[in-house]
PDB file of C-alpha atoms in Angstrom:
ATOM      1  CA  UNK G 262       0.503 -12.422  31.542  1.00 44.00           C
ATOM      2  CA  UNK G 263       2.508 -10.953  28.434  1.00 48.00           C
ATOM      3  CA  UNK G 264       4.348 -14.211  28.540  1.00 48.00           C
ATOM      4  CA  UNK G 265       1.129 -16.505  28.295  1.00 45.00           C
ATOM      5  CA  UNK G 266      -0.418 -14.085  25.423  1.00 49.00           C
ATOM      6  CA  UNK G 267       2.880 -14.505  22.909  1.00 50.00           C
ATOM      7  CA  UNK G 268       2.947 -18.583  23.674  1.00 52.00           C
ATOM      8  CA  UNK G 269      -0.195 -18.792  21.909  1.00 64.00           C
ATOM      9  CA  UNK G 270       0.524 -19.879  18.120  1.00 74.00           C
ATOM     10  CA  UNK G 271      -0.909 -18.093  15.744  1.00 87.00           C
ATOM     11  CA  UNK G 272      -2.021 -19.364  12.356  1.00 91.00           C
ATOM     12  CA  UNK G 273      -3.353 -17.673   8.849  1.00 95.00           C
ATOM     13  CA  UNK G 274      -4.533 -20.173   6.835  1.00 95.00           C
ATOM     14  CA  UNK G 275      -3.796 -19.832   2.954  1.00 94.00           C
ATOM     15  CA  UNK G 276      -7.058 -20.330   0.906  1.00 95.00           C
ATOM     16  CA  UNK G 277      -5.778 -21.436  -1.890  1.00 93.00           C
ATOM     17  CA  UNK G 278      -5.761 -18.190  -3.688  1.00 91.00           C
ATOM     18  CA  UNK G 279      -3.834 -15.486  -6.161  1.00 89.00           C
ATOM     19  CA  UNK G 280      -0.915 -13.795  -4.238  1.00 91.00           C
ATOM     20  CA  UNK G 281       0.725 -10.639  -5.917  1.00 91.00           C
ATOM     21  CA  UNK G 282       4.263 -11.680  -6.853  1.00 89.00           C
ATOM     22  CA  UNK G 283       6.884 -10.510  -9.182  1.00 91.00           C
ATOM     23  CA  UNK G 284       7.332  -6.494  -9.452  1.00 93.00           C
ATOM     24  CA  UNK G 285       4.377  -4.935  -8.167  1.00 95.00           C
ATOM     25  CA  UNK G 286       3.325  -1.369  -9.176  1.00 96.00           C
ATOM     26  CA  UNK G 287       2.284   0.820  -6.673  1.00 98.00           C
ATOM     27  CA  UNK G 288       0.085   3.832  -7.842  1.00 98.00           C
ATOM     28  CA  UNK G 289      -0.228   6.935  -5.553  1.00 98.00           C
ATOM     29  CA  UNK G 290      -3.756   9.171  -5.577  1.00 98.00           C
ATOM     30  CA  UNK G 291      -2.893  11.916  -3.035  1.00 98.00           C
ATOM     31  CA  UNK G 292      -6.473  13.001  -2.205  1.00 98.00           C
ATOM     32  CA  UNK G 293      -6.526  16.718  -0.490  1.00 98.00           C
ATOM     33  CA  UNK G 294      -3.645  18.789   0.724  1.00 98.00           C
ATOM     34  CA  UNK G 295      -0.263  16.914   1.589  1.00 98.00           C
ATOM     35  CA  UNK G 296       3.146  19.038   1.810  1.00 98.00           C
ATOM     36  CA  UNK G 297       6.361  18.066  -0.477  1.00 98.00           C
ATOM     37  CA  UNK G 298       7.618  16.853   2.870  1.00 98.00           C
ATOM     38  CA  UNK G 299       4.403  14.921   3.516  1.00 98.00           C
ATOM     39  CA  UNK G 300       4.699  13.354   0.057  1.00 98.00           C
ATOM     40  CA  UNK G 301       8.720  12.427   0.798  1.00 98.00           C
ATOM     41  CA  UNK G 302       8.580  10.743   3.958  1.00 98.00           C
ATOM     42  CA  UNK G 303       5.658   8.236   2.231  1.00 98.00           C
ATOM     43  CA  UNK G 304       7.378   8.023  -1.277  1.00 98.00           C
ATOM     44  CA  UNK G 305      10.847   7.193   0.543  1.00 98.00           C
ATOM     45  CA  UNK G 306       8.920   4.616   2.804  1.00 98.00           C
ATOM     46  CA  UNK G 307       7.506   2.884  -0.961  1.00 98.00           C
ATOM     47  CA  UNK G 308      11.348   3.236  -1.941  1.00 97.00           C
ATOM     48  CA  UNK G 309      12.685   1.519   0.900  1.00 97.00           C
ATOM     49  CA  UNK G 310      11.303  -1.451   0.869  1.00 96.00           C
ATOM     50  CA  UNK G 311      13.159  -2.693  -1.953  1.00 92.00           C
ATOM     51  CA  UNK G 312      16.231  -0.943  -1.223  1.00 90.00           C
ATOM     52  CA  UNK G 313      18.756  -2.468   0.751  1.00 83.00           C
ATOM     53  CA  UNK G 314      20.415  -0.185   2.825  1.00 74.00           C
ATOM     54  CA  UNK G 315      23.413  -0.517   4.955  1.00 77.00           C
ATOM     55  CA  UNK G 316      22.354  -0.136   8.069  1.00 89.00           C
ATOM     56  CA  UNK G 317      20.037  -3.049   9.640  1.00 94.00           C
ATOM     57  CA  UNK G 318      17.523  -3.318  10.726  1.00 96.00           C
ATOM     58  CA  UNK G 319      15.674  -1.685   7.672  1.00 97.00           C
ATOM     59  CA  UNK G 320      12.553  -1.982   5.535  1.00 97.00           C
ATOM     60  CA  UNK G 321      13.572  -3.793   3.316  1.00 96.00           C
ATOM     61  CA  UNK G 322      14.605  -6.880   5.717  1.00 95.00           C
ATOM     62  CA  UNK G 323      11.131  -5.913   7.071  1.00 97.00           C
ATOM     63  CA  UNK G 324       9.329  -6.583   3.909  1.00 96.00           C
ATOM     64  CA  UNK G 325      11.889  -9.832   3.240  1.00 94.00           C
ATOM     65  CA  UNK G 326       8.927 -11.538   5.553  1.00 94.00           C
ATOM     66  CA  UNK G 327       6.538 -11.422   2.626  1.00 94.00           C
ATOM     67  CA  UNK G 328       8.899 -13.862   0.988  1.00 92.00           C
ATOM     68  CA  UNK G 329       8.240 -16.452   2.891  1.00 92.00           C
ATOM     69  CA  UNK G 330       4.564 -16.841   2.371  1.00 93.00           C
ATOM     70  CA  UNK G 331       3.823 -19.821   0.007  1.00 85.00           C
ATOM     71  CA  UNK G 332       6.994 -21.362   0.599  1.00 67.00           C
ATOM     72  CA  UNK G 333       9.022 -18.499  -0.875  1.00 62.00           C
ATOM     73  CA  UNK G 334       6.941 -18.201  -4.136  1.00 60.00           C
ATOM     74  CA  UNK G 335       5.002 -15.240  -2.810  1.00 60.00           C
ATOM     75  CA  UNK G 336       8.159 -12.741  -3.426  1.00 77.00           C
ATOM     76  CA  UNK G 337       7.412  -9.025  -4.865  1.00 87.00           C
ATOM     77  CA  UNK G 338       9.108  -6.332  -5.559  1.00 92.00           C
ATOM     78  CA  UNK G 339       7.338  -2.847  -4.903  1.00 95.00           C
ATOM     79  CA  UNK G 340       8.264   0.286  -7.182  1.00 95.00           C
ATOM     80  CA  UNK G 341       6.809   3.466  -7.282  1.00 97.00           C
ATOM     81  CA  UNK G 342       4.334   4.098 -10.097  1.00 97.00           C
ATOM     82  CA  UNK G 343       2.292   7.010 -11.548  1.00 97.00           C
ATOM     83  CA  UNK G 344       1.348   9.882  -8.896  1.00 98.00           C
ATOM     84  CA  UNK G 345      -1.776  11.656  -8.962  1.00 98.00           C
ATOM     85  CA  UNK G 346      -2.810  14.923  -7.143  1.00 98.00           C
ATOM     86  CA  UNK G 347      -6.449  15.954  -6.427  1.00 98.00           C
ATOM     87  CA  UNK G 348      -5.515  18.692  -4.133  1.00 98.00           C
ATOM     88  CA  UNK G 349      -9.279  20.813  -4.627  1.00 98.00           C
ATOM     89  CA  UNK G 350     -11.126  17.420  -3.379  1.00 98.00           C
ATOM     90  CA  UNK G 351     -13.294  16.922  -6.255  1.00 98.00           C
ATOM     91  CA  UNK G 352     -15.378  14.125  -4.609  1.00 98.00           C
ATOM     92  CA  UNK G 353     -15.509  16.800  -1.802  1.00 98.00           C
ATOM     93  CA  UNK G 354     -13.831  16.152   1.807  1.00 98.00           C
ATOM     94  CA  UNK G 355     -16.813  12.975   3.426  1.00 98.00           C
ATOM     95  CA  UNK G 356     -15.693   9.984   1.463  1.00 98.00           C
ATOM     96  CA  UNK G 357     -17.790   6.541   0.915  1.00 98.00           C
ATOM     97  CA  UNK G 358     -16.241   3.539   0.068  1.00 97.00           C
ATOM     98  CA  UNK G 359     -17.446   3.582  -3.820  1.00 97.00           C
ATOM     99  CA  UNK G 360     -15.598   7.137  -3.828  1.00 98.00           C
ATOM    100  CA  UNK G 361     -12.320   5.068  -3.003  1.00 98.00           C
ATOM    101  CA  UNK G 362     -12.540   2.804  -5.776  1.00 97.00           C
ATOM    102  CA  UNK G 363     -13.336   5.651  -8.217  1.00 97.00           C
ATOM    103  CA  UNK G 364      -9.992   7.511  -7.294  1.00 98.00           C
ATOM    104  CA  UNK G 365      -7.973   4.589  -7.213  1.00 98.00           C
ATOM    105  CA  UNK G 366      -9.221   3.903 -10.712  1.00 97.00           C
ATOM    106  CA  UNK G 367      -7.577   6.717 -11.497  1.00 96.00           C
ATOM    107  CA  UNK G 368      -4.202   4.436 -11.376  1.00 96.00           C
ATOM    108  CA  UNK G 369      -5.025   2.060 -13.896  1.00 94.00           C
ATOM    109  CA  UNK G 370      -6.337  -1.176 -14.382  1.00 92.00           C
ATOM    110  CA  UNK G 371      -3.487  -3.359 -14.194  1.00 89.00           C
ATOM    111  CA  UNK G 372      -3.005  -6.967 -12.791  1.00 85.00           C
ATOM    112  CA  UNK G 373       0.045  -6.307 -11.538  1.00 89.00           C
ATOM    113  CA  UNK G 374       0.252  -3.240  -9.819  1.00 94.00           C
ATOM    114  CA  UNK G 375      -1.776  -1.588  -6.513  1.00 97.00           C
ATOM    115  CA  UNK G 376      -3.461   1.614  -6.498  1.00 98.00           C
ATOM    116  CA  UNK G 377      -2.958   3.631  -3.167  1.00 98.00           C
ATOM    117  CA  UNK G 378      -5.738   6.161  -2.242  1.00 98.00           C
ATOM    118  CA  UNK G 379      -4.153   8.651   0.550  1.00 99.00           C
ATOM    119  CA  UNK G 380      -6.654  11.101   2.026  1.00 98.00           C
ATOM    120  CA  UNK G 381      -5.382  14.452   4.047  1.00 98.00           C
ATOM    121  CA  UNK G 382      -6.152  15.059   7.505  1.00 98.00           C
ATOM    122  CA  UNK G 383      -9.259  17.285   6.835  1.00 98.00           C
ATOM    123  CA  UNK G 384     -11.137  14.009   4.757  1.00 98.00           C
ATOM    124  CA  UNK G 385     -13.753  11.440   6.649  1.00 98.00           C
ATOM    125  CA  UNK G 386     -14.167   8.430   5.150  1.00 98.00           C
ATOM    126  CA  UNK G 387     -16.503   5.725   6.081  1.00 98.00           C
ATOM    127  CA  UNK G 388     -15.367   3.881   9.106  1.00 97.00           C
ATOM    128  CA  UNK G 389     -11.964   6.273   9.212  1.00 98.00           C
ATOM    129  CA  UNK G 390     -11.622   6.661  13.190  1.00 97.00           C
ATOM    130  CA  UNK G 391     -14.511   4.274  13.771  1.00 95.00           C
ATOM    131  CA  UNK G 392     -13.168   0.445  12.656  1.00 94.00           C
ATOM    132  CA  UNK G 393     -10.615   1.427  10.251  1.00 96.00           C
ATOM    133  CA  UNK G 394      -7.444   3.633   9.695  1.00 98.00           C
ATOM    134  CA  UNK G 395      -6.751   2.033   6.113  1.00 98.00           C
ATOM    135  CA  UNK G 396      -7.942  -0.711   4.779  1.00 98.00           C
ATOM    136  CA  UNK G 397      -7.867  -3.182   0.793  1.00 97.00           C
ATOM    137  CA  UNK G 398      -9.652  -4.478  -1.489  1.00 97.00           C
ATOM    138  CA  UNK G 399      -9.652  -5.538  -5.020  1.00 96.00           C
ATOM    139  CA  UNK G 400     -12.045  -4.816  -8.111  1.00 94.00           C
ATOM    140  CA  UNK G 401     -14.073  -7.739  -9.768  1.00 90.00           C
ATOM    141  CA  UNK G 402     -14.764  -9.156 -13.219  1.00 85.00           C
ATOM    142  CA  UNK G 403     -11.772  -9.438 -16.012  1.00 84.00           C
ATOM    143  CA  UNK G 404      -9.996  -5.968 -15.370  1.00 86.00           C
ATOM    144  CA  UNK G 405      -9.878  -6.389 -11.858  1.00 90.00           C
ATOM    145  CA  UNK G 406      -7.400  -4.563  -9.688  1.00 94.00           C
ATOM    146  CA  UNK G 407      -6.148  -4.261  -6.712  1.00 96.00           C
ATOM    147  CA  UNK G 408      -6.684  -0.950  -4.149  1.00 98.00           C
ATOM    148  CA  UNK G 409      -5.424   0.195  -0.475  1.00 98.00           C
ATOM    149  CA  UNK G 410      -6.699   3.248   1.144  1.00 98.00           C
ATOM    150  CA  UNK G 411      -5.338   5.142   4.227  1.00 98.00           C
ATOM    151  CA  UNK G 412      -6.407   7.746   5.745  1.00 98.00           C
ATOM    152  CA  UNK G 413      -4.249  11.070   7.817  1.00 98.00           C
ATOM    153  CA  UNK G 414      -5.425  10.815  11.049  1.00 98.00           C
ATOM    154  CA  UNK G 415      -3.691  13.775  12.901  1.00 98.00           C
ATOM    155  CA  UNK G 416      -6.607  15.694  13.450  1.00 96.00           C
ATOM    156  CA  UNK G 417      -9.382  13.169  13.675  1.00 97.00           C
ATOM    157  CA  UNK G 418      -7.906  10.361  16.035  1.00 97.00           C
ATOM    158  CA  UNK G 419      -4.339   9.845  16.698  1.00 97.00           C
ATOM    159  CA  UNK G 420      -5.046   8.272  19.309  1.00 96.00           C
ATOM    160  CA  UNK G 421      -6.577   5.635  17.374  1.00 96.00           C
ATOM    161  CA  UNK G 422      -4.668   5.345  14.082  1.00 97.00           C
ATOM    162  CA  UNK G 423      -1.332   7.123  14.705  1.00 98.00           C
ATOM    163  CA  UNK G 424      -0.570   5.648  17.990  1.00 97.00           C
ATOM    164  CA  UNK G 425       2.269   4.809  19.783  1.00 97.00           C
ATOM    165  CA  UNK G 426       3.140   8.669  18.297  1.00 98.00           C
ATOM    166  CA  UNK G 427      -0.034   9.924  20.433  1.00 97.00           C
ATOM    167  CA  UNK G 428      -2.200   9.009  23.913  1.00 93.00           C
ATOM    168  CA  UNK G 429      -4.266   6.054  22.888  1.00 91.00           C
ATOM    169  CA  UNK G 430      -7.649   6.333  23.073  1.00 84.00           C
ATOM    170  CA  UNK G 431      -8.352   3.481  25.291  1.00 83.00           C
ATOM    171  CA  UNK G 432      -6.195   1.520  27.952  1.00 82.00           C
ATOM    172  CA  UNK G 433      -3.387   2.264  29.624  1.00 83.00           C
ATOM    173  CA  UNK G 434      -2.553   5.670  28.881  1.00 85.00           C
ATOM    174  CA  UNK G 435       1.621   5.313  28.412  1.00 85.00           C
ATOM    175  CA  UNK G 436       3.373   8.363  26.938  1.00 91.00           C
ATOM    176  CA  UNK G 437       3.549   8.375  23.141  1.00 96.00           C
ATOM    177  CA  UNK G 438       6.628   7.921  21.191  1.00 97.00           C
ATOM    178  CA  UNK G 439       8.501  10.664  19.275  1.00 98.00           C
ATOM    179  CA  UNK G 440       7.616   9.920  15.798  1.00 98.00           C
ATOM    180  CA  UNK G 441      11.000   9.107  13.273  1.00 98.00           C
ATOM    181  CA  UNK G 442       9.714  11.939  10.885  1.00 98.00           C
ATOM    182  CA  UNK G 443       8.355  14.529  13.170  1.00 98.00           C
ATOM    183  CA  UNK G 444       4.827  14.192  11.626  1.00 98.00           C
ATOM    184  CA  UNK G 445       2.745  12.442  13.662  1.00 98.00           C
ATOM    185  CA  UNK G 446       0.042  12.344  11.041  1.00 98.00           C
ATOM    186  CA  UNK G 447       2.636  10.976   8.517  1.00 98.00           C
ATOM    187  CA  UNK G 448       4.412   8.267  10.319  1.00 98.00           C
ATOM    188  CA  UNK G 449       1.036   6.780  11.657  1.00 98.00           C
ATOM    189  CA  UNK G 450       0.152   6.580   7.981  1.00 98.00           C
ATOM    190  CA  UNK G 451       3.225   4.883   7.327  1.00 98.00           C
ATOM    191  CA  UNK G 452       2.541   2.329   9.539  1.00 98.00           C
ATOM    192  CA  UNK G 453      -0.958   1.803   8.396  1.00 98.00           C
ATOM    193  CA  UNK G 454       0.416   1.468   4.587  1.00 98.00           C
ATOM    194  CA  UNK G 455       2.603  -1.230   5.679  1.00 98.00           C
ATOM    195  CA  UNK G 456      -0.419  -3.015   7.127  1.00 98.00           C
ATOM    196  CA  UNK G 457      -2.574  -2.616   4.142  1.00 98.00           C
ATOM    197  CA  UNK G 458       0.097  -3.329   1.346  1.00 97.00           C
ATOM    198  CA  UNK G 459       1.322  -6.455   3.503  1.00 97.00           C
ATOM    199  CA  UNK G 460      -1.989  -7.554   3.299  1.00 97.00           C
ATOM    200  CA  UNK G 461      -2.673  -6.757   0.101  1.00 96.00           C
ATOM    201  CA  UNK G 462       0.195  -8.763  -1.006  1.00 95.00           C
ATOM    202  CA  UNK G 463      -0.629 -12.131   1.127  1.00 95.00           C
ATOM    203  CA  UNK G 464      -3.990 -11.555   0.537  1.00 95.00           C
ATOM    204  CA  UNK G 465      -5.542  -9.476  -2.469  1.00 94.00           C
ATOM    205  CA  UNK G 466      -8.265 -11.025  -4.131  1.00 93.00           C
ATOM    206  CA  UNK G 467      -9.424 -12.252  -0.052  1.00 94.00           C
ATOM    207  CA  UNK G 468      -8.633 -16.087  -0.758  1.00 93.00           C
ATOM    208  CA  UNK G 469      -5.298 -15.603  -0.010  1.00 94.00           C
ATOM    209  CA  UNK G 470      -3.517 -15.799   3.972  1.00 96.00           C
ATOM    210  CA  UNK G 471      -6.039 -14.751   6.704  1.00 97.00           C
ATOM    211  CA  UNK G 472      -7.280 -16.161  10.066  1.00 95.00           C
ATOM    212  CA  UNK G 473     -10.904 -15.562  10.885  1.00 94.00           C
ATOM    213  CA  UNK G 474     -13.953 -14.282   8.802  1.00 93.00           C
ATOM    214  CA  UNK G 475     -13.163 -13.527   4.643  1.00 90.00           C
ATOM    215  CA  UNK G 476     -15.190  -9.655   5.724  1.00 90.00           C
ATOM    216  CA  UNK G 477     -13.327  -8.714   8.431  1.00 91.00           C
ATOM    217  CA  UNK G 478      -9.845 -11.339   8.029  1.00 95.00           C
ATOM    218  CA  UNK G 479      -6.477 -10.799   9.831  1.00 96.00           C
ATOM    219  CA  UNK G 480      -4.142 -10.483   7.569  1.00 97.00           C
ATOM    220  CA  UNK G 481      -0.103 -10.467   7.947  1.00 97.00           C
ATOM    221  CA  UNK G 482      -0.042  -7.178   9.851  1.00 97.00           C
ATOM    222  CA  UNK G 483      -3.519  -6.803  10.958  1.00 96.00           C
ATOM    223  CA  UNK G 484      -2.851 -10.153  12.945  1.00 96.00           C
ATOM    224  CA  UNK G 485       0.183  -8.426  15.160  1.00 96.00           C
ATOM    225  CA  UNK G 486      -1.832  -5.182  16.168  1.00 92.00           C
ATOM    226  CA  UNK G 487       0.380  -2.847  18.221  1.00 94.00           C
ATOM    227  CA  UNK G 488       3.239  -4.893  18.479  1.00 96.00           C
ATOM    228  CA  UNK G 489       6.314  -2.892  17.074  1.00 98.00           C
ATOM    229  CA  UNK G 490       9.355  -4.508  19.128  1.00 97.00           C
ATOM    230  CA  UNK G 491      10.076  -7.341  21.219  1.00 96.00           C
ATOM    231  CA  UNK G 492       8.266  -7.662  24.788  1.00 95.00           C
ATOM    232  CA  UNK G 493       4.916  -6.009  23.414  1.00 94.00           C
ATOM    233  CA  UNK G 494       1.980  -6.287  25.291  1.00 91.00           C
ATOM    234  CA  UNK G 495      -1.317  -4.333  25.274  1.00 87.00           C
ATOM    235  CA  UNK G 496      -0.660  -0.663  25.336  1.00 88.00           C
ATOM    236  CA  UNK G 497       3.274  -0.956  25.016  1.00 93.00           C
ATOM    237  CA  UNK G 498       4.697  -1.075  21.580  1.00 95.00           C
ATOM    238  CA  UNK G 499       7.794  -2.679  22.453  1.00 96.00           C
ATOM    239  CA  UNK G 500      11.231  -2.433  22.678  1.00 96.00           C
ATOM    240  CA  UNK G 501      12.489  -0.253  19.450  1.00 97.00           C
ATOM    241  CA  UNK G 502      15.484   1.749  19.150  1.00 98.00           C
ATOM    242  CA  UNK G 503      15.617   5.801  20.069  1.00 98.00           C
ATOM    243  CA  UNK G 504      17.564   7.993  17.684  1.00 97.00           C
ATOM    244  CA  UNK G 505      20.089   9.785  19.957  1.00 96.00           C
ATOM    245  CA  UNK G 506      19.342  13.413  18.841  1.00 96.00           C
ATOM    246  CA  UNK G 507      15.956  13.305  18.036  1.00 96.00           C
ATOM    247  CA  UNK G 508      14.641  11.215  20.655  1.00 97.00           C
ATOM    248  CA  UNK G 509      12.007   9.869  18.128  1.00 98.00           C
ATOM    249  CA  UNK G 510      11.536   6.215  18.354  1.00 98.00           C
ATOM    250  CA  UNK G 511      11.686   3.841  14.962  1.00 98.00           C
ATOM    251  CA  UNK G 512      13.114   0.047  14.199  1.00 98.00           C
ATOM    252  CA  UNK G 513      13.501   0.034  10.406  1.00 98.00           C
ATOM    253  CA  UNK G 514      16.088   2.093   8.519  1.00 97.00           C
ATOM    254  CA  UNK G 515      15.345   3.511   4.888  1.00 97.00           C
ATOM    255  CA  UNK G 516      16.477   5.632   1.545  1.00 96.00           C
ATOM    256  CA  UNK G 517      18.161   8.851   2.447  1.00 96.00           C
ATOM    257  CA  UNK G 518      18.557   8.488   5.803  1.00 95.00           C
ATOM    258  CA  UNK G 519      14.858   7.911   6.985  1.00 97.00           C
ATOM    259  CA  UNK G 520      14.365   6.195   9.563  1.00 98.00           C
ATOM    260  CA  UNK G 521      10.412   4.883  10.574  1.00 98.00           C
ATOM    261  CA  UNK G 522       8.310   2.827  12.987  1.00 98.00           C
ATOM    262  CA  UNK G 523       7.173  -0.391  11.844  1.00 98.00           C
ATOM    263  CA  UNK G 524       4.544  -3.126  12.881  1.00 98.00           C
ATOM    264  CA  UNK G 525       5.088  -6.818  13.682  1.00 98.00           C
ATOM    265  CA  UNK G 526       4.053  -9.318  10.478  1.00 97.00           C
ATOM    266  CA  UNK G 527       3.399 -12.710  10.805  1.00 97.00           C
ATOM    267  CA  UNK G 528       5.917 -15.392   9.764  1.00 95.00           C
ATOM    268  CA  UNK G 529       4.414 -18.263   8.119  1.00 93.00           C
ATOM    269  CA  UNK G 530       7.420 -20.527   9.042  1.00 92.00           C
ATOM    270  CA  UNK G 531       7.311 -19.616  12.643  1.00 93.00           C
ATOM    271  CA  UNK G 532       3.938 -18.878  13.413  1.00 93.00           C
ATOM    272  CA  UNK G 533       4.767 -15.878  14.978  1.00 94.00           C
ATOM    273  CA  UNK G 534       4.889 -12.198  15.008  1.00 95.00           C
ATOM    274  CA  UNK G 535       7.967 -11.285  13.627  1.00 96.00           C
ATOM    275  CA  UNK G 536       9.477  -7.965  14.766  1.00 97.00           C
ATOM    276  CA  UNK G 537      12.732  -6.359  13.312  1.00 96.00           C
ATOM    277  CA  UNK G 538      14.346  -5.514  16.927  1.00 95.00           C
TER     278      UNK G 538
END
């Protein structure tokens, strides 16, 4: 059955549309209460991805797949931008969507960079646990930018946005992974900012690469849902690699010695989900 599932090709059309190329900004709003450590493991993620490091596979090679999206001319280079802290929740700690776009204001209104809203563990936002663990979008008119959100889901469902690091919350109940950074929280974010700054990448301004409907597309990673290694099927991430003393489970190495857990993207030349291992 797996078999017959990954035979099926898989396309995302291109609509013609603006991709983010060239260096690319990213802008941090850390909304509520995150520890240093909390902060690290995200910032070194951001770092990664244009760091080659030594040991394969790693982010970087990871994000190497964005490349190849309008025949190569898609290429960007993520770097870490301005940080902001709101760490007494000044929107308070239920979130609507217009709230989102307010704080990620806060980063600017440039054309070539990405403001990230990240909301601690104690924040709902609309359709957080519900439809959504993170999710893009862009600004209109002539100073339009573009914004990401994701959302700390350790003590509002794991099972839904942090897995394979907890029980999911439907289907075949397989024992969760050990997350790379000990934080299950943290490196189920991770995974959903690779999904939403993938897509917002491919796709920003939603004419860009998706398959399906332009309010509610599939974008690069959204497209390969829970695959993480090769052999994935509903309910089993994959084959990834175990580190030997931790036990924790990741396929992507990174700056200082990080290691994390990353999802499939799709690869416009092959058609495919694309995993690193």
């Amino acid at each position: 059955m797996a078999a017959l599932v990954q035979q099926q090709p898989l396309v995302l059309k291109y609509h013609n549309g603006a991709l983010l190329k060239g260096t690319v900004t990213v802008n941090l709003i850390w909304y509520g209460k995150f520890t240093p450590i909390q902060r690290s493991i995200i910032v070194d993620f951001l770092q990664s991805l244009n760091s080659p490091v030594p040991p394969q596979p790693s982010v970087s090679s990871w994000w190497k797949t964005t490349e190849k999206y309008k025949d190569g001319a898609g290429s960007s280079t993520l770097v870490v931008g301005k940080q902001f802290l709101d760490e007494n929740y000044s929107l308070g700690k239920s979130l609507k969507n217009s709230h989102i776009v307010y704080l990620a204001a806060k980063g600017g209104h440039s054309s070539g960079a990405v403001n990230v809203v990240l909301t601690a563990k104690d924040v709902a936002v609309d359709g957080f646990c519900m439809n959504r663990c993170g999710s893009h979008g862009s600004t209109r008119g002539p100073n339009r930018f573009a914004y990401a959100w994701v959302g700390n889901s350790e003590t509002e469902c794991p099972g839904y946005c942090a897995w394979p690091f907890h029980q999911p919350l439907y289907g075949p109940q397989t024992p969760p992974l050990v997350a790379p950074n000990g934080d299950v929280g943290v490196d189920g974010m991770v995974i959903n900012i690779a999904a939403v700054l993938a897509g917002t990448v491919t796709n920003p301004f939603n004419n860009g690469y998706f398959q399906g409907p332009a309010t509610a597309p599939l974008e690069a990673v959204t497209a390969c849902t829970g695959v993480f290694g090769s052999g994935a099927y509903p309910g089993y991430a994959g084959s990834v690699l175990t580190d030997k003393t931790s036990g924790a489970s990741y396929n992507a190495h990174g700056v200082n010695g990080r290691k994390y857990l990353l999802p499939a993207m799709w690869d416009p030349q092959t058609s495919k989900c694309s995993t690193l291992v």
